[in-house]
Tab-separated table of C-alpha atoms and ligand atoms in Angstrom:
chain	number	residue	atom	x	y	z
A	10	UNK	CA	29.845	-60.327	-13.074
A	11	UNK	CA	30.174	-58.318	-9.897
A	12	UNK	CA	26.647	-56.967	-10.210
A	13	UNK	CA	25.337	-60.524	-10.193
A	14	UNK	CA	27.017	-61.275	-6.878
A	15	UNK	CA	25.506	-58.215	-5.161
A	16	UNK	CA	22.072	-58.175	-6.760
A	17	UNK	CA	20.607	-60.948	-4.588
A	18	UNK	CA	18.912	-60.212	-1.298
A	19	UNK	CA	20.968	-62.476	0.892
A	20	UNK	CA	19.447	-63.797	4.110
A	21	UNK	CA	21.774	-63.045	7.037
A	22	UNK	CA	21.909	-65.771	9.632
A	23	UNK	CA	23.044	-65.668	13.231
A	24	UNK	CA	26.578	-66.635	12.209
A	25	UNK	CA	28.952	-66.640	15.164
A	26	UNK	CA	26.005	-65.926	17.485
A	27	UNK	CA	24.230	-69.192	16.574
A	28	UNK	CA	25.332	-70.809	19.838
A	29	UNK	CA	24.360	-67.960	22.159
A	30	UNK	CA	21.323	-66.276	20.642
A	31	UNK	CA	17.886	-67.791	20.222
A	32	UNK	CA	15.883	-66.840	17.128
A	33	UNK	CA	13.873	-64.617	19.385
A	34	UNK	CA	17.003	-62.863	20.664
A	35	UNK	CA	18.317	-62.397	17.162
A	36	UNK	CA	15.077	-60.860	15.969
A	37	UNK	CA	14.844	-58.512	18.949
A	38	UNK	CA	16.302	-55.061	18.421
A	39	UNK	CA	17.035	-54.580	22.125
A	40	UNK	CA	19.123	-57.755	22.030
A	41	UNK	CA	20.957	-56.439	18.965
A	42	UNK	CA	21.693	-53.154	20.769
A	43	UNK	CA	22.743	-54.853	23.997
A	44	UNK	CA	25.117	-57.065	22.056
A	45	UNK	CA	26.562	-54.297	19.909
A	46	UNK	CA	30.309	-54.826	19.392
A	47	UNK	CA	31.889	-51.920	21.254
A	48	UNK	CA	35.505	-52.801	22.014
A	49	UNK	CA	38.520	-54.036	20.116
A	50	UNK	CA	38.511	-57.116	22.403
A	51	UNK	CA	34.927	-57.907	21.336
A	52	UNK	CA	35.824	-57.347	17.750
A	53	UNK	CA	38.935	-59.514	17.891
A	54	UNK	CA	36.754	-62.449	18.992
A	55	UNK	CA	35.037	-62.402	15.624
A	56	UNK	CA	37.601	-61.027	13.241
A	57	UNK	CA	41.348	-61.116	12.633
A	58	UNK	CA	42.169	-57.450	12.754
A	59	UNK	CA	44.700	-56.064	10.310
A	60	UNK	CA	47.581	-54.014	11.811
A	61	UNK	CA	45.959	-50.936	10.269
A	62	UNK	CA	42.631	-51.667	11.976
A	63	UNK	CA	44.369	-52.461	15.249
A	64	UNK	CA	46.152	-49.105	15.170
A	65	UNK	CA	42.903	-47.401	14.200
A	66	UNK	CA	41.032	-48.967	17.108
A	67	UNK	CA	43.758	-47.957	19.532
A	68	UNK	CA	43.844	-44.375	18.328
A	69	UNK	CA	40.116	-43.859	18.002
A	70	UNK	CA	39.362	-44.767	21.609
A	71	UNK	CA	38.908	-41.108	22.392
A	72	UNK	CA	37.289	-40.277	19.063
A	73	UNK	CA	34.161	-41.578	17.362
A	74	UNK	CA	33.334	-44.761	19.159
A	75	UNK	CA	33.157	-48.247	17.746
A	76	UNK	CA	29.732	-49.822	17.537
A	77	UNK	CA	28.491	-52.572	15.239
A	78	UNK	CA	25.322	-54.617	15.661
A	79	UNK	CA	25.786	-58.411	15.466
A	80	UNK	CA	23.381	-58.413	12.509
A	81	UNK	CA	25.445	-55.909	10.507
A	82	UNK	CA	28.671	-57.576	11.557
A	83	UNK	CA	27.449	-60.733	9.846
A	84	UNK	CA	27.294	-58.873	6.535
A	85	UNK	CA	31.034	-58.252	6.704
A	86	UNK	CA	33.354	-60.536	4.782
A	87	UNK	CA	35.753	-61.387	7.615
A	88	UNK	CA	38.250	-62.884	5.158
A	89	UNK	CA	38.543	-59.672	3.191
A	90	UNK	CA	40.224	-56.623	4.767
A	91	UNK	CA	38.964	-54.570	1.811
A	92	UNK	CA	35.318	-55.520	2.344
A	93	UNK	CA	33.282	-52.373	1.601
A	94	UNK	CA	31.057	-52.886	4.651
A	95	UNK	CA	34.013	-53.513	6.941
A	96	UNK	CA	35.593	-50.278	5.744
A	97	UNK	CA	32.505	-48.321	6.767
A	98	UNK	CA	32.309	-49.429	10.406
A	99	UNK	CA	35.763	-50.666	11.516
A	100	UNK	CA	38.228	-47.853	12.325
A	101	UNK	CA	41.470	-47.577	10.412
A	102	UNK	CA	44.682	-45.712	11.081
A	103	UNK	CA	43.922	-43.098	8.416
A	104	UNK	CA	40.977	-41.906	10.495
A	105	UNK	CA	43.445	-40.275	12.857
A	106	UNK	CA	45.145	-38.207	10.176
A	107	UNK	CA	43.684	-34.766	9.787
A	108	UNK	CA	44.163	-33.372	6.286
A	109	UNK	CA	44.194	-29.776	5.228
A	110	UNK	CA	40.643	-28.459	4.898
A	111	UNK	CA	39.089	-31.018	7.238
A	112	UNK	CA	37.115	-29.730	10.210
A	113	UNK	CA	34.931	-30.970	13.067
A	114	UNK	CA	31.793	-29.454	11.588
A	115	UNK	CA	32.287	-29.372	7.817
A	116	UNK	CA	28.662	-28.439	7.039
A	117	UNK	CA	28.754	-25.530	9.467
A	118	UNK	CA	25.707	-26.787	11.366
A	119	UNK	CA	26.750	-25.232	14.662
A	120	UNK	CA	26.334	-21.738	13.242
A	121	UNK	CA	22.688	-22.499	12.389
A	122	UNK	CA	21.818	-23.989	15.773
A	123	UNK	CA	18.790	-22.000	16.882
A	124	UNK	CA	17.865	-23.979	19.993
A	125	UNK	CA	19.588	-27.060	21.367
A	126	UNK	CA	19.393	-29.825	18.775
A	127	UNK	CA	17.681	-27.712	16.124
A	128	UNK	CA	19.450	-26.579	12.942
A	129	UNK	CA	17.561	-23.982	10.909
A	130	UNK	CA	19.481	-23.280	7.735
A	131	UNK	CA	16.866	-23.248	4.985
A	132	UNK	CA	13.839	-20.964	4.921
A	133	UNK	CA	11.020	-23.512	5.217
A	134	UNK	CA	12.521	-26.563	6.911
A	135	UNK	CA	14.573	-27.547	9.920
A	136	UNK	CA	16.816	-30.367	11.006
A	137	UNK	CA	16.177	-31.708	14.503
A	138	UNK	CA	18.898	-33.863	16.021
A	139	UNK	CA	17.053	-36.125	18.447
A	140	UNK	CA	19.776	-38.399	19.757
A	141	UNK	CA	23.510	-38.998	19.577
A	142	UNK	CA	23.174	-42.772	19.342
A	143	UNK	CA	23.391	-44.985	16.271
A	144	UNK	CA	22.998	-48.731	15.847
A	145	UNK	CA	26.454	-48.793	14.252
A	146	UNK	CA	28.880	-45.914	13.773
A	147	UNK	CA	29.967	-44.942	10.274
A	148	UNK	CA	33.615	-43.980	10.275
A	149	UNK	CA	33.038	-41.013	7.943
A	150	UNK	CA	30.195	-39.583	10.075
A	151	UNK	CA	29.659	-35.914	9.330
A	152	UNK	CA	28.415	-35.429	12.914
A	153	UNK	CA	31.168	-37.255	14.753
A	154	UNK	CA	31.527	-34.082	16.851
A	155	UNK	CA	28.342	-35.057	18.693
A	156	UNK	CA	27.514	-38.651	17.771
A	157	UNK	CA	28.375	-41.553	20.052
A	158	UNK	CA	29.130	-39.413	23.091
A	159	UNK	CA	32.903	-39.254	22.543
A	160	UNK	CA	33.183	-36.268	20.220
A	161	UNK	CA	34.083	-32.724	21.173
A	162	UNK	CA	30.517	-31.607	21.880
A	163	UNK	CA	28.007	-32.925	24.373
A	164	UNK	CA	24.749	-33.842	22.718
A	165	UNK	CA	21.721	-31.905	23.853
A	166	UNK	CA	18.173	-31.327	22.798
A	167	UNK	CA	15.205	-30.002	24.677
A	168	UNK	CA	11.878	-31.116	23.226
A	169	UNK	CA	9.889	-28.339	24.847
A	170	UNK	CA	12.200	-25.591	23.631
A	171	UNK	CA	12.282	-27.014	20.115
A	172	UNK	CA	8.494	-27.298	19.968
A	173	UNK	CA	8.159	-23.731	21.261
A	174	UNK	CA	10.549	-22.506	18.555
A	175	UNK	CA	8.647	-24.359	15.852
A	176	UNK	CA	5.307	-22.996	17.065
A	177	UNK	CA	6.707	-19.482	16.865
A	178	UNK	CA	8.132	-19.932	13.350
A	179	UNK	CA	5.237	-20.265	10.962
A	180	UNK	CA	7.528	-20.421	7.959
A	181	UNK	CA	8.657	-23.917	8.918
A	182	UNK	CA	6.608	-26.483	7.027
A	183	UNK	CA	8.984	-29.459	7.013
A	184	UNK	CA	10.801	-31.038	9.981
A	185	UNK	CA	13.603	-33.481	9.356
A	186	UNK	CA	14.336	-35.729	12.331
A	187	UNK	CA	17.865	-37.032	12.498
A	188	UNK	CA	20.719	-37.487	14.959
A	189	UNK	CA	22.176	-40.056	15.607
A	190	UNK	CA	19.357	-42.298	14.584
A	191	UNK	CA	15.841	-41.239	15.653
A	192	UNK	CA	14.520	-44.776	15.245
A	193	UNK	CA	16.584	-45.845	18.262
A	194	UNK	CA	14.251	-43.869	20.506
A	195	UNK	CA	11.528	-45.934	22.137
A	196	UNK	CA	8.181	-46.199	20.347
A	197	UNK	CA	6.663	-44.025	23.075
A	198	UNK	CA	9.264	-41.269	22.873
A	199	UNK	CA	9.076	-41.193	19.087
A	200	UNK	CA	5.319	-41.022	19.139
A	201	UNK	CA	5.410	-38.224	21.699
A	202	UNK	CA	7.654	-36.228	19.368
A	203	UNK	CA	5.491	-36.881	16.327
A	204	UNK	CA	2.351	-35.959	18.251
A	205	UNK	CA	3.939	-32.721	19.482
A	206	UNK	CA	4.842	-31.835	15.896
A	207	UNK	CA	1.421	-32.710	14.560
A	208	UNK	CA	-0.250	-30.215	16.872
A	209	UNK	CA	1.539	-27.441	14.976
A	210	UNK	CA	-0.706	-26.610	12.038
A	211	UNK	CA	1.916	-25.048	9.761
A	212	UNK	CA	4.074	-28.187	9.786
A	213	UNK	CA	3.038	-29.979	6.636
A	214	UNK	CA	5.459	-32.894	6.465
A	215	UNK	CA	7.819	-34.720	8.787
A	216	UNK	CA	10.814	-36.725	7.656
A	217	UNK	CA	12.975	-39.249	9.472
A	218	UNK	CA	16.600	-39.764	8.429
A	219	UNK	CA	17.772	-43.221	9.469
A	220	UNK	CA	20.162	-46.085	8.864
A	221	UNK	CA	18.145	-48.455	11.081
A	222	UNK	CA	16.644	-50.582	8.262
A	223	UNK	CA	20.254	-51.351	7.249
A	224	UNK	CA	22.029	-51.653	10.618
A	225	UNK	CA	19.235	-53.169	12.685
A	226	UNK	CA	16.189	-54.112	10.600
A	227	UNK	CA	14.819	-55.891	13.693
A	228	UNK	CA	13.853	-52.420	14.943
A	229	UNK	CA	11.182	-52.077	12.240
A	230	UNK	CA	8.412	-53.887	14.089
A	231	UNK	CA	4.675	-53.947	13.300
A	232	UNK	CA	4.111	-51.958	16.516
A	233	UNK	CA	6.515	-49.203	15.459
A	234	UNK	CA	5.090	-49.029	11.958
A	235	UNK	CA	1.529	-48.839	13.320
A	236	UNK	CA	2.532	-45.794	15.369
A	237	UNK	CA	4.431	-44.093	12.563
A	238	UNK	CA	1.578	-44.370	10.090
A	239	UNK	CA	-0.697	-42.372	12.378
A	240	UNK	CA	1.352	-39.259	11.604
A	241	UNK	CA	1.219	-38.984	7.838
A	242	UNK	CA	2.490	-37.375	5.670
A	243	UNK	CA	5.662	-38.931	7.074
A	244	UNK	CA	8.639	-39.531	4.785
A	245	UNK	CA	11.784	-41.508	5.443
A	246	UNK	CA	15.320	-41.103	4.081
A	247	UNK	CA	17.324	-44.271	4.464
A	248	UNK	CA	21.118	-44.140	4.429
A	249	UNK	CA	22.439	-46.993	2.244
A	250	UNK	CA	25.843	-47.156	0.569
A	251	UNK	CA	26.486	-50.572	-0.872
A	252	UNK	CA	24.241	-53.089	-2.647
A	253	UNK	CA	25.098	-55.871	-0.224
A	254	UNK	CA	23.599	-53.797	2.623
A	255	UNK	CA	20.242	-54.639	1.051
A	256	UNK	CA	19.565	-58.102	2.453
A	257	UNK	CA	16.410	-60.191	2.804
A	258	UNK	CA	16.005	-58.734	6.296
A	259	UNK	CA	16.471	-55.094	5.325
A	260	UNK	CA	14.181	-55.529	2.333
A	261	UNK	CA	11.453	-56.930	4.592
A	262	UNK	CA	11.859	-53.928	6.918
A	263	UNK	CA	11.684	-51.466	4.012
A	264	UNK	CA	8.621	-53.218	2.603
A	265	UNK	CA	6.839	-52.918	5.937
A	266	UNK	CA	7.504	-49.179	5.913
A	267	UNK	CA	6.430	-48.831	2.281
A	268	UNK	CA	3.250	-50.825	2.978
A	269	UNK	CA	2.453	-48.338	5.731
A	270	UNK	CA	2.419	-45.628	3.071
A	271	UNK	CA	5.706	-44.029	4.081
A	272	UNK	CA	7.426	-42.686	0.958
A	273	UNK	CA	11.013	-43.938	1.129
A	274	UNK	CA	14.028	-42.122	-0.274
A	275	UNK	CA	17.691	-43.018	-0.032
A	276	UNK	CA	20.804	-41.098	0.864
A	277	UNK	CA	24.204	-42.513	-0.017
A	278	UNK	CA	27.669	-41.166	0.571
A	279	UNK	CA	30.178	-41.574	-2.222
A	280	UNK	CA	33.076	-43.438	-0.598
A	281	UNK	CA	36.385	-44.671	-1.910
A	282	UNK	CA	36.720	-48.437	-1.625
A	283	UNK	CA	32.993	-48.755	-0.945
A	284	UNK	CA	30.841	-47.609	-3.837
A	285	UNK	CA	32.856	-45.486	-6.229
A	286	UNK	CA	32.494	-47.736	-9.271
A	287	UNK	CA	29.717	-47.291	-11.821
A	288	UNK	CA	28.766	-50.958	-11.463
A	289	UNK	CA	28.369	-50.900	-7.698
A	290	UNK	CA	26.453	-47.635	-7.702
A	291	UNK	CA	24.162	-48.734	-10.531
A	292	UNK	CA	23.503	-52.026	-8.775
A	293	UNK	CA	22.744	-50.182	-5.508
A	294	UNK	CA	20.262	-47.808	-7.135
A	295	UNK	CA	18.371	-50.578	-8.933
A	296	UNK	CA	18.273	-52.688	-5.798
A	297	UNK	CA	16.845	-49.749	-3.855
A	298	UNK	CA	14.017	-49.443	-6.379
A	299	UNK	CA	13.235	-53.132	-5.918
A	300	UNK	CA	12.742	-52.326	-2.214
A	301	UNK	CA	10.487	-49.383	-3.186
A	302	UNK	CA	13.108	-46.860	-2.118
A	303	UNK	CA	13.493	-43.953	-4.526
A	304	UNK	CA	17.148	-42.823	-4.708
A	305	UNK	CA	17.225	-39.253	-3.383
A	306	UNK	CA	20.720	-37.930	-2.656
A	307	UNK	CA	24.236	-39.053	-3.414
A	308	UNK	CA	26.574	-37.031	-1.190
A	309	UNK	CA	30.157	-36.137	-1.677
A	310	UNK	CA	31.927	-37.296	1.516
A	311	UNK	CA	32.098	-34.316	3.880
A	312	UNK	CA	35.425	-32.853	5.024
A	313	UNK	CA	35.193	-34.293	8.483
A	314	UNK	CA	38.455	-34.927	10.397
A	315	UNK	CA	40.178	-38.090	9.187
A	316	UNK	CA	38.078	-38.725	6.088
A	317	UNK	CA	40.632	-38.259	3.284
A	318	UNK	CA	40.935	-42.011	2.695
A	319	UNK	CA	37.208	-42.090	1.895
A	320	UNK	CA	37.063	-39.140	-0.457
A	321	UNK	CA	37.076	-39.323	-4.246
A	322	UNK	CA	37.293	-36.328	-6.594
A	323	UNK	CA	34.038	-34.416	-7.156
A	324	UNK	CA	34.301	-35.218	-10.854
A	325	UNK	CA	33.833	-38.886	-9.973
A	326	UNK	CA	30.392	-38.197	-8.518
A	327	UNK	CA	29.327	-36.296	-11.630
A	328	UNK	CA	30.677	-39.159	-13.701
A	329	UNK	CA	28.584	-41.666	-11.780
A	330	UNK	CA	25.440	-39.640	-12.456
A	331	UNK	CA	26.409	-39.501	-16.128
A	332	UNK	CA	26.754	-43.312	-16.113
A	333	UNK	CA	23.188	-43.658	-14.796
A	334	UNK	CA	21.152	-40.936	-16.526
A	335	UNK	CA	19.603	-42.365	-19.699
A	336	UNK	CA	21.252	-45.742	-19.225
A	337	UNK	CA	18.845	-46.859	-16.521
A	338	UNK	CA	15.419	-46.012	-15.065
A	339	UNK	CA	15.167	-42.308	-14.328
A	340	UNK	CA	13.857	-43.141	-10.848
A	341	UNK	CA	17.200	-44.827	-10.165
A	342	UNK	CA	19.176	-41.595	-10.578
A	343	UNK	CA	19.810	-39.698	-7.314
A	344	UNK	CA	20.792	-36.039	-7.106
A	345	UNK	CA	24.512	-35.680	-6.477
A	346	UNK	CA	25.164	-32.972	-3.870
A	347	UNK	CA	28.129	-31.397	-2.195
A	348	UNK	CA	27.630	-29.725	1.163
A	349	UNK	CA	29.407	-26.396	0.864
A	350	UNK	CA	32.171	-25.872	3.399
A	351	UNK	CA	31.264	-23.485	6.171
A	352	UNK	CA	27.488	-23.728	6.098
A	353	UNK	CA	26.366	-22.953	2.543
A	354	UNK	CA	24.140	-26.000	2.414
A	355	UNK	CA	23.670	-28.553	-0.335
A	356	UNK	CA	24.864	-27.668	-3.814
A	357	UNK	CA	23.496	-29.900	-6.598
A	358	UNK	CA	26.007	-30.973	-9.238
A	359	UNK	CA	24.944	-32.368	-12.578
A	360	UNK	CA	26.621	-33.530	-15.752
A	361	UNK	CA	26.563	-30.868	-18.412
A	362	UNK	CA	24.416	-31.679	-21.436
A	363	UNK	CA	24.614	-28.228	-22.987
A	364	UNK	CA	27.356	-27.884	-25.615
A	365	UNK	CA	26.501	-24.296	-26.544
A	366	UNK	CA	23.616	-21.876	-26.700
A	367	UNK	CA	22.899	-18.562	-28.327
A	368	UNK	CA	19.824	-16.329	-28.330
A	369	UNK	CA	17.910	-18.537	-30.751
A	370	UNK	CA	19.530	-21.937	-30.455
A	371	UNK	CA	20.808	-24.560	-28.112
A	372	UNK	CA	23.137	-27.451	-28.825
A	373	UNK	CA	22.691	-30.418	-26.519
A	374	UNK	CA	24.480	-33.680	-25.975
A	375	UNK	CA	22.228	-36.641	-25.193
A	376	UNK	CA	23.039	-39.395	-22.691
A	377	UNK	CA	25.184	-41.383	-25.119
A	378	UNK	CA	27.081	-38.422	-26.447
A	379	UNK	CA	25.203	-37.590	-29.689
A	380	UNK	CA	24.824	-33.933	-30.602
A	381	UNK	CA	21.367	-32.325	-31.031
A	382	UNK	CA	20.301	-28.908	-32.187
A	383	UNK	CA	17.311	-27.329	-30.404
A	384	UNK	CA	15.519	-24.051	-31.114
A	385	UNK	CA	15.850	-21.419	-28.433
A	386	UNK	CA	12.169	-20.548	-28.164
B	410	PLP	C1	19.921	-31.578	4.222
B	410	PLP	C2	19.332	-30.634	5.146
B	410	PLP	C3	17.947	-30.378	5.102
B	410	PLP	C4	17.029	-31.040	4.115
B	410	PLP	O1	17.334	-30.664	2.808
B	410	PLP	P1	16.466	-31.187	1.572
B	410	PLP	O2	17.232	-30.748	0.377
B	410	PLP	O3	15.119	-30.555	1.676
B	410	PLP	O4	16.381	-32.682	1.703
B	410	PLP	C5	17.450	-29.464	6.001
B	410	PLP	N1	18.233	-28.833	6.894
B	410	PLP	C6	19.565	-29.046	6.937
B	410	PLP	C7	20.386	-28.303	7.928
B	410	PLP	C8	20.161	-29.974	6.078
B	410	PLP	O5	21.476	-30.188	6.142
C-alpha cells in the first residue's frame, strides 16, 4: 500500500511560491539558492512549527545552520510533523542533546587531513572537500563541524596546494570531490578543478558526491552537463534517503547526467523515522534503478553530536540487506557500511549465509532460509 504511494515520480509545483516566482525563477538554481529558507521566521511563514521544532530552531542557531531550497520544501508534507523529509532538514530539540559516544568528527577525518580540504585515508584514493555549502542542510550531517559555516571549524581548501599534493602522490588514482556540495560551485570553478585534476596522469577516475539532484535539480543544466562530460571517466554518487525524494524533476536531472555517460551510484543513510522499514528502503532502491542510479552504499548514521534520535541498531541495517538480497534485483542491493569510530574507515556488514563449514564442506542458507550443502573444494 505504502509502496504504491511513494513509487510515483511526483511533479513538484511552485506551491506557496506560485505568486512570487515566475516559471523561469523557479527553474533557475540561483533563484532557488537566493530564496533558500534560512531562518525560523522564514520557515514559520510556510509551516506551523511544532514546539519541538521551535525549540530545535532556537537552540541550533549557533550550530548547523538551517537551509532548505523552496523546491525541496515543497516536497515536505506540511500537515505531518512526522514527514520523513521534514525530519531530515528541519531541526528538532533532540539535535541539541549529545549522547555518550557522539563526537564532532565521528569518522576521524581530521586526523587524515594532509593539506587543507584533502583527506587521504585509503591507499589509492582521496577525499577533497571543495566547499562548506549545501543546497539544504541535513540535520544528521557527518561534517557539521565544517559545513554551513557555523560549526567548530572554519572551512578551508587551497586548490594549488591540493593539486601539488596530488601531483606528488602517484599512488592516488581516484579523487572523490565532496564538501558541502561540489555542484554548488560555478560551472567555471568546477571545470577549473576538473581540468587541473585531468592534467595529472596517474589520476584515473574522478567522482563527485552530491545531493544536488535531490535538493536543487534545477542546478543540473545542459551547460553544466556539457562541461562535466568532457572529463570522463567521471562518476557521481548521489545522496538519496527516501523514495519521495525521487520526483519528476530529480529524475529528469538524473537522466541528463546518465545520458552524458556519467555512471550514477547512490548513497543513503539509514535513519529512524525516515527509511528504516523494509518497504521504504526496497521502494527507494527500485526507484533509484528506474532513474539509472545503481545503489552503492547504505550507511549507518554516524555518531555525530545530536544524532541519537536518527540512529537505529546496526542489526537493522543488516536486516534490511537481508530483506533485499534475493528478493529483488541484485542491482538494487547496496552495500551496508559502518564508518568505524576514530578513523578506521568504512566497514562492510553483510547478512551471514554460512551456517557452518569444515575442511571439506560448507553449509549455506539461501535468501529464503533453506539449507544447502556445498563441497569445500
Ligand atoms: C568513503 C571515503 C572514500 C571513498 O571510499 P569508496 O569505498 O572507494 O567509495 C575515500 N576517502 C574517504 C576519506 C572516505 O571516507
